[in-house]
Amino acid sequence: MNDASADSIRTMFASAVSDMYQAEAPQYRAMQALVAEVNRQTLAGEPQLKRRLTENNELERLDVERHGAIRVGTAEELSMLRRLFAIMGMAPVGYYDLSIAGIPVHSTAFRPIGESALRANPFRIFTSLLRLDLIADAQAREIAAKVLAQRDIFTPRCRTLIDLFERRGFDDGEAREFVLEAAKIFRWNGQATVSSAVYRTLHATHPLLADIVCFKGPHINHLTLHALDIDAAHSAMAARGMYPKAIVEGPPRRRCPILLRQTSFKARPEPVEFIEEDGRRVTGAHAARFGEIEQRGAALTAKGRALYDRLLAEAQAAVPLATDGANALAFNEELARRFAAFPDDDETLRREELSYFHYSVDPSARGSEPMSPPSLDDLLRTGTLRAEPIVYEDFLPVSAAGIFRSNLGEQGEEELVERADRRAFEAALGAPVFNELALYEEAETHSLGASLQALGVDRAASVQPPKTGAAPIGAAETSHN
Ligand code: OOG
Ligand code: NI
């Protein structure tokens, strides 16, 4: 009965959400046109990049969104979403504690896992759960809990379809219907479910509380496009008066990109309607929706990530970025200066185990006599074995906090007790989250093992860290055919 694959359902869903958001948010449409134009210019100036993207079939989907973000209010909403995203081949990966930045949520990213699913469509949904335990004001907490208890963000048909899928899968028609029902959850609804007074109370407590609680559902708050040259796209946004954030979040520009660089334009107030206690409708405003761009680089090992976190923290301590971003230039200079300590060539990144690599055998070397006894370095030097950086598919809590904060206005600066609670998050989710590092590690180990096996080199020796690879790692014990 499983006619439609998870990959194709995810692609249909991403496309439905994109159409919906384009129709809802004209500022997003404008950003989309601009990013497409800057991407075209980048391609025109870099024929090699164009060739690579063409070869990997990436050129035709250059303009499709890489992720979106939503915020939910209750455990029930989150666990139901886990079941819904599972149908699209999206699993919860990573735990992000945003209390580090005074934001009362914790999050995960629902995303595809595995090379072929990621290649088919990498669309992710960054999903945050409200933490009422971090809201100090008891009255606001009570109101929020009461309002949230009264809403159902899923249509009855959507719930029925999820049950149906879990029993026996979908046929094509059901898959298409499911995509439409699923997209509805995330649409914008300018009619608040509360009075302007309730909205004001919640907003004064924390702007995020108002955004999560006062509407019918978890509207998409942004979608994110791929920028081939994020600095060029960022400057172009500023030049067109699109109010980009002051800085590009993440590592500085490098020869060998690492992790994730991202920036967004700021949400602007849009009209909403409140229902007053006496039934009257009054018009107000709410700022929630924006657009973002991203550029991804290599996934870092725990060691590389620790170095990244340290250098970033040092830059932030040395030149604290002003709320209005007035010292962005000085901050960027400081960031670049600090990151000079982060090796910027693939070979050093690999030898020092700072980032993960995908190993593959040069097709022309396949089946040739194994060198005896070869080292990993030998194999790489002769080109028999190739090592390419594994792309980072996840998010960064400090960057995410920067994206949240620039869209909350000054009131988002509130101090919260910094308190990760992964256990509570997983209890709400109804499942553990995947450990992203374990996924990269497994991909690296698997690719190396498979490559060595194809070359007839002893696999057991391959688990030795690359650093020791200069020593012979042993000749084949069994002949390869
Ligand atoms: C999510 C912000 C985090 C990212 O790209 O880091 C995010 C939100 O504002 O709800 O999407
Ligand atoms: Ni984002």
mmCIF file of C-alpha atoms and ligand atoms in Angstrom, residues 67-71 98 107 126 128 208 221-222 224 260 262 290 292 294 296 395-396 399-401 403-404 407, ligand 1:
data_model
loop_
_atom_site.group_PDB
_atom_site.id
_atom_site.type_symbol
_atom_site.label_atom_id
_atom_site.label_comp_id
_atom_site.label_asym_id
_atom_site.label_seq_id
_atom_site.Cartn_x
_atom_site.Cartn_y
_atom_site.Cartn_z
ATOM 1 C CA HIS A 67 14.392 24.573 5.984
ATOM 2 C CA GLY A 68 11.496 26.208 7.734
ATOM 3 C CA ALA A 69 10.763 26.919 11.393
ATOM 4 C CA ILE A 70 7.742 26.574 13.674
ATOM 5 C CA ARG A 71 7.033 26.894 17.404
ATOM 6 C CA LEU A 98 17.689 28.234 23.654
ATOM 7 C CA SER A 107 14.090 22.634 20.010
ATOM 8 C CA PHE A 126 13.332 23.537 13.047
ATOM 9 C CA SER A 128 10.641 24.668 19.095
ATOM 10 C CA LEU A 208 7.604 34.625 21.992
ATOM 11 C CA ASN A 221 7.771 31.872 10.926
ATOM 12 C CA HIS A 222 10.382 31.647 8.175
ATOM 13 C CA THR A 224 15.219 29.454 4.278
ATOM 14 C CA LEU A 260 26.368 26.689 8.858
ATOM 15 C CA GLN A 262 22.868 32.036 7.978
ATOM 16 C CA PHE A 290 10.527 36.664 7.987
ATOM 17 C CA GLU A 292 16.303 33.522 5.845
ATOM 18 C CA GLU A 294 21.877 29.760 4.564
ATOM 19 C CA ARG A 296 26.425 24.983 4.642
ATOM 20 C CA PHE A 395 21.684 23.851 13.298
ATOM 21 C CA LEU A 396 23.669 25.923 15.791
ATOM 22 C CA SER A 399 23.095 31.208 15.625
ATOM 23 C CA ALA A 400 19.489 30.140 16.201
ATOM 24 C CA ALA A 401 19.366 32.408 19.244
ATOM 25 C CA ILE A 403 17.890 34.594 14.522
ATOM 26 C CA PHE A 404 15.210 34.405 17.233
ATOM 27 C CA ASN A 407 12.945 39.035 15.388
HETATM 28 C C1 OOG B 1 13.769 29.393 14.841
HETATM 29 C C2 OOG B 1 15.110 30.048 14.763
HETATM 30 C C3 OOG B 1 16.193 29.017 14.470
HETATM 31 C C4 OOG B 1 17.728 28.651 12.494
HETATM 32 O O1 OOG B 1 17.865 28.626 11.257
HETATM 33 O O2 OOG B 1 18.702 28.612 13.262
HETATM 34 C C5 OOG B 1 16.364 28.726 13.030
HETATM 35 C C6 OOG B 1 12.634 30.327 15.121
HETATM 36 O O3 OOG B 1 12.773 31.539 15.024
HETATM 37 O O4 OOG B 1 11.556 29.785 15.432
HETATM 38 O O5 OOG B 1 15.473 28.559 12.257
#
